[in-house]
mmCIF file of C-alpha atoms in Angstrom:
data_model
loop_
_atom_site.group_PDB
_atom_site.id
_atom_site.type_symbol
_atom_site.label_atom_id
_atom_site.label_comp_id
_atom_site.label_asym_id
_atom_site.label_seq_id
_atom_site.Cartn_x
_atom_site.Cartn_y
_atom_site.Cartn_z
ATOM 1 C CA UNK H 12 -99.174 -112.861 187.614
ATOM 2 C CA UNK H 13 -101.481 -110.226 186.434
ATOM 3 C CA UNK H 14 -99.580 -107.478 184.692
ATOM 4 C CA UNK H 15 -99.814 -103.911 183.839
ATOM 5 C CA UNK H 16 -98.746 -101.340 181.688
ATOM 6 C CA UNK H 17 -96.793 -99.452 182.932
ATOM 7 C CA UNK H 18 -97.948 -95.674 181.908
ATOM 8 C CA UNK H 19 -100.376 -96.981 185.520
ATOM 9 C CA UNK H 20 -99.662 -95.109 187.948
ATOM 10 C CA UNK H 21 -101.417 -95.286 191.527
ATOM 11 C CA UNK H 22 -101.453 -91.959 191.615
ATOM 12 C CA UNK H 23 -103.536 -92.166 189.313
ATOM 13 C CA UNK H 24 -106.219 -94.087 190.132
ATOM 14 C CA UNK H 25 -108.444 -94.622 193.569
ATOM 15 C CA UNK H 26 -107.410 -96.387 196.331
ATOM 16 C CA UNK H 27 -107.194 -100.599 195.307
ATOM 17 C CA UNK H 28 -107.923 -100.170 191.914
ATOM 18 C CA UNK H 29 -104.702 -100.668 190.187
ATOM 19 C CA UNK H 30 -105.272 -104.284 188.895
ATOM 20 C CA UNK H 31 -109.182 -104.559 188.399
ATOM 21 C CA UNK H 32 -108.873 -100.796 185.867
ATOM 22 C CA UNK H 33 -106.970 -103.684 184.354
ATOM 23 C CA UNK H 34 -108.345 -106.837 184.439
ATOM 24 C CA UNK H 35 -111.897 -105.730 185.060
ATOM 25 C CA UNK H 36 -114.336 -108.294 184.446
ATOM 26 C CA UNK H 37 -117.991 -108.270 182.331
ATOM 27 C CA UNK H 38 -120.661 -110.970 182.310
ATOM 28 C CA UNK H 39 -123.919 -111.270 180.429
ATOM 29 C CA UNK H 40 -126.698 -114.039 181.539
ATOM 30 C CA UNK H 41 -129.420 -115.327 179.203
ATOM 31 C CA UNK H 42 -132.650 -116.796 180.054
ATOM 32 C CA UNK H 43 -135.290 -117.261 182.528
ATOM 33 C CA UNK H 44 -135.038 -115.437 186.382
ATOM 34 C CA UNK H 45 -134.008 -119.027 187.915
ATOM 35 C CA UNK H 46 -131.521 -120.322 185.468
ATOM 36 C CA UNK H 47 -129.039 -117.102 185.056
ATOM 37 C CA UNK H 48 -129.180 -117.261 188.895
ATOM 38 C CA UNK H 49 -128.249 -121.140 189.258
ATOM 39 C CA UNK H 50 -125.419 -119.687 186.737
ATOM 40 C CA UNK H 51 -124.436 -116.636 189.045
ATOM 41 C CA UNK H 52 -123.889 -119.365 191.783
ATOM 42 C CA UNK H 53 -121.029 -120.811 189.503
ATOM 43 C CA UNK H 54 -119.354 -118.273 189.311
ATOM 44 C CA UNK H 55 -116.722 -117.010 191.692
ATOM 45 C CA UNK H 56 -116.827 -113.037 191.741
ATOM 46 C CA UNK H 57 -115.882 -112.455 194.769
ATOM 47 C CA UNK H 58 -117.804 -109.156 195.007
ATOM 48 C CA UNK H 59 -116.307 -107.576 198.418
ATOM 49 C CA UNK H 60 -113.040 -107.998 196.717
ATOM 50 C CA UNK H 61 -114.144 -104.831 194.558
ATOM 51 C CA UNK H 62 -115.010 -101.304 195.534
ATOM 52 C CA UNK H 63 -117.516 -100.917 192.666
ATOM 53 C CA UNK H 64 -119.543 -103.461 190.693
ATOM 54 C CA UNK H 65 -123.452 -103.110 188.666
ATOM 55 C CA UNK H 66 -125.924 -105.910 187.247
ATOM 56 C CA UNK H 67 -127.636 -104.226 184.281
ATOM 57 C CA UNK H 68 -130.904 -106.263 183.623
ATOM 58 C CA UNK H 69 -132.869 -106.051 180.590
ATOM 59 C CA UNK H 70 -136.692 -108.357 179.532
ATOM 60 C CA UNK H 71 -139.324 -107.320 177.046
ATOM 61 C CA UNK H 72 -140.973 -103.972 179.175
ATOM 62 C CA UNK H 73 -138.037 -103.766 182.127
ATOM 63 C CA UNK H 74 -134.468 -103.210 182.561
ATOM 64 C CA UNK H 75 -132.567 -102.514 185.754
ATOM 65 C CA UNK H 76 -129.667 -100.538 186.945
ATOM 66 C CA UNK H 77 -127.772 -102.066 190.168
ATOM 67 C CA UNK H 78 -124.291 -99.825 190.536
ATOM 68 C CA UNK H 79 -122.601 -100.604 193.957
ATOM 69 C CA UNK H 80 -119.612 -99.093 195.762
ATOM 70 C CA UNK H 81 -118.302 -99.510 198.488
ATOM 71 C CA UNK H 82 -118.975 -96.303 200.957
ATOM 72 C CA UNK H 83 -116.320 -98.704 203.785
ATOM 73 C CA UNK H 84 -114.590 -101.914 204.234
ATOM 74 C CA UNK H 85 -117.831 -103.470 205.652
ATOM 75 C CA UNK H 86 -120.584 -101.461 203.794
ATOM 76 C CA UNK H 87 -121.704 -100.497 200.112
ATOM 77 C CA UNK H 88 -124.001 -97.772 198.628
ATOM 78 C CA UNK H 89 -126.465 -99.214 195.977
ATOM 79 C CA UNK H 90 -127.797 -96.547 192.844
ATOM 80 C CA UNK H 91 -130.568 -97.599 191.374
ATOM 81 C CA UNK H 92 -132.559 -96.828 187.739
ATOM 82 C CA UNK H 93 -135.610 -99.014 186.217
ATOM 83 C CA UNK H 94 -137.153 -98.214 183.056
ATOM 84 C CA UNK H 95 -138.611 -99.680 180.598
ATOM 85 C CA UNK H 96 -134.712 -100.279 177.611
ATOM 86 C CA UNK H 97 -131.659 -99.925 178.922
ATOM 87 C CA UNK H 98 -130.785 -98.366 174.566
ATOM 88 C CA UNK H 99 -128.174 -100.232 174.039
ATOM 89 C CA UNK H 100 -126.025 -99.556 177.403
ATOM 90 C CA UNK H 101 -124.576 -102.967 177.133
ATOM 91 C CA UNK H 102 -122.744 -101.627 173.868
ATOM 92 C CA UNK H 103 -121.645 -98.563 175.955
ATOM 93 C CA UNK H 104 -120.494 -100.119 178.800
ATOM 94 C CA UNK H 105 -117.942 -102.924 177.172
ATOM 95 C CA UNK H 106 -116.767 -99.545 174.979
ATOM 96 C CA UNK H 107 -116.519 -97.678 178.331
ATOM 97 C CA UNK H 108 -114.016 -100.326 179.033
ATOM 98 C CA UNK H 109 -112.076 -101.422 175.989
ATOM 99 C CA UNK H 110 -111.276 -97.324 175.578
ATOM 100 C CA UNK H 111 -110.476 -96.770 178.999
ATOM 101 C CA UNK H 112 -107.934 -99.487 178.711
ATOM 102 C CA UNK H 113 -106.681 -99.687 182.338
ATOM 103 C CA UNK H 114 -105.617 -96.219 182.355
ATOM 104 C CA UNK H 115 -107.848 -94.823 184.735
ATOM 105 C CA UNK H 116 -109.518 -95.885 187.228
ATOM 106 C CA UNK H 117 -112.541 -98.352 185.561
ATOM 107 C CA UNK H 118 -115.028 -97.515 188.027
ATOM 108 C CA UNK H 119 -114.444 -94.170 188.315
ATOM 109 C CA UNK H 120 -115.433 -94.500 184.241
ATOM 110 C CA UNK H 121 -118.142 -96.124 183.703
ATOM 111 C CA UNK H 122 -120.179 -94.112 187.575
ATOM 112 C CA UNK H 123 -119.438 -91.353 184.759
ATOM 113 C CA UNK H 124 -121.638 -93.526 181.786
ATOM 114 C CA UNK H 125 -124.157 -93.855 184.015
ATOM 115 C CA UNK H 126 -125.421 -90.231 184.542
ATOM 116 C CA UNK H 127 -127.784 -90.779 180.958
ATOM 117 C CA UNK H 128 -129.484 -91.934 183.687
ATOM 118 C CA UNK H 129 -130.771 -90.902 187.018
ATOM 119 C CA UNK H 130 -129.473 -93.218 189.145
ATOM 120 C CA UNK H 131 -131.340 -92.580 192.836
ATOM 121 C CA UNK H 132 -129.807 -93.839 196.274
ATOM 122 C CA UNK H 133 -131.836 -96.699 197.479
ATOM 123 C CA UNK H 134 -129.841 -98.078 200.218
ATOM 124 C CA UNK H 135 -126.069 -99.049 202.095
ATOM 125 C CA UNK H 136 -125.664 -102.377 202.463
ATOM 126 C CA UNK H 137 -123.706 -104.550 203.802
ATOM 127 C CA UNK H 138 -121.065 -106.565 202.199
ATOM 128 C CA UNK H 139 -122.923 -109.730 199.751
ATOM 129 C CA UNK H 140 -121.422 -112.311 200.760
ATOM 130 C CA UNK H 141 -121.761 -113.665 197.327
ATOM 131 C CA UNK H 142 -123.532 -112.680 193.842
ATOM 132 C CA UNK H 143 -126.803 -114.684 194.046
ATOM 133 C CA UNK H 144 -126.560 -112.354 197.651
ATOM 134 C CA UNK H 145 -126.169 -109.430 196.193
ATOM 135 C CA UNK H 146 -128.391 -110.035 192.787
ATOM 136 C CA UNK H 147 -131.075 -112.328 193.001
ATOM 137 C CA UNK H 148 -133.421 -109.997 194.593
ATOM 138 C CA UNK H 149 -133.529 -107.415 190.766
ATOM 139 C CA UNK H 150 -132.783 -110.048 188.560
ATOM 140 C CA UNK H 151 -136.125 -112.194 189.916
ATOM 141 C CA UNK H 152 -138.198 -108.650 189.357
ATOM 142 C CA UNK H 153 -138.020 -109.797 185.598
ATOM 143 C CA UNK H 154 -140.700 -112.443 186.870
ATOM 144 C CA UNK H 155 -140.587 -116.424 186.816
ATOM 145 C CA UNK H 156 -140.220 -117.913 182.726
ATOM 146 C CA UNK H 157 -138.695 -113.865 181.674
ATOM 147 C CA UNK H 158 -136.102 -114.068 179.075
ATOM 148 C CA UNK H 159 -133.838 -111.731 180.387
ATOM 149 C CA UNK H 160 -129.644 -110.715 179.860
ATOM 150 C CA UNK H 161 -128.141 -110.562 183.514
ATOM 151 C CA UNK H 162 -124.976 -107.865 182.755
ATOM 152 C CA UNK H 163 -122.990 -108.508 186.070
ATOM 153 C CA UNK H 164 -119.625 -106.303 185.594
ATOM 154 C CA UNK H 165 -116.472 -106.129 187.920
ATOM 155 C CA UNK H 166 -114.758 -102.753 188.050
ATOM 156 C CA UNK H 167 -112.818 -101.865 190.604
#
């Protein structure tokens, strides 16, 4: 059974965020895109249970952010950013989650953090069937045999 601190109330959090703001997950994967996708296939991320999740990818000279937010029960908006480097964004994401301590909606806290990059709405897509369906295209953009880090943050 997942427990949470007494100070959290549902009125302070966006719908569906009470438990997940107390129990977010961040997974880091390293290797070439094929290896990363193989590792992701072995994870049960249950993305459709989350209102907000994020993918950060980085390799030499290329970085991507993909911010997924449920807009209704069946669709997610996907906002994107591409640049040369995440410039420590992974660490700031971890610090944001740790500092939040499950008190506020962790997805909203991370959205505020991502204000430091210029996210643009790219599309609205059906809920992904699994993590590979959500993340493979972005991870593969780094190129075959390119050493890459992929960070999947499962928020609220």
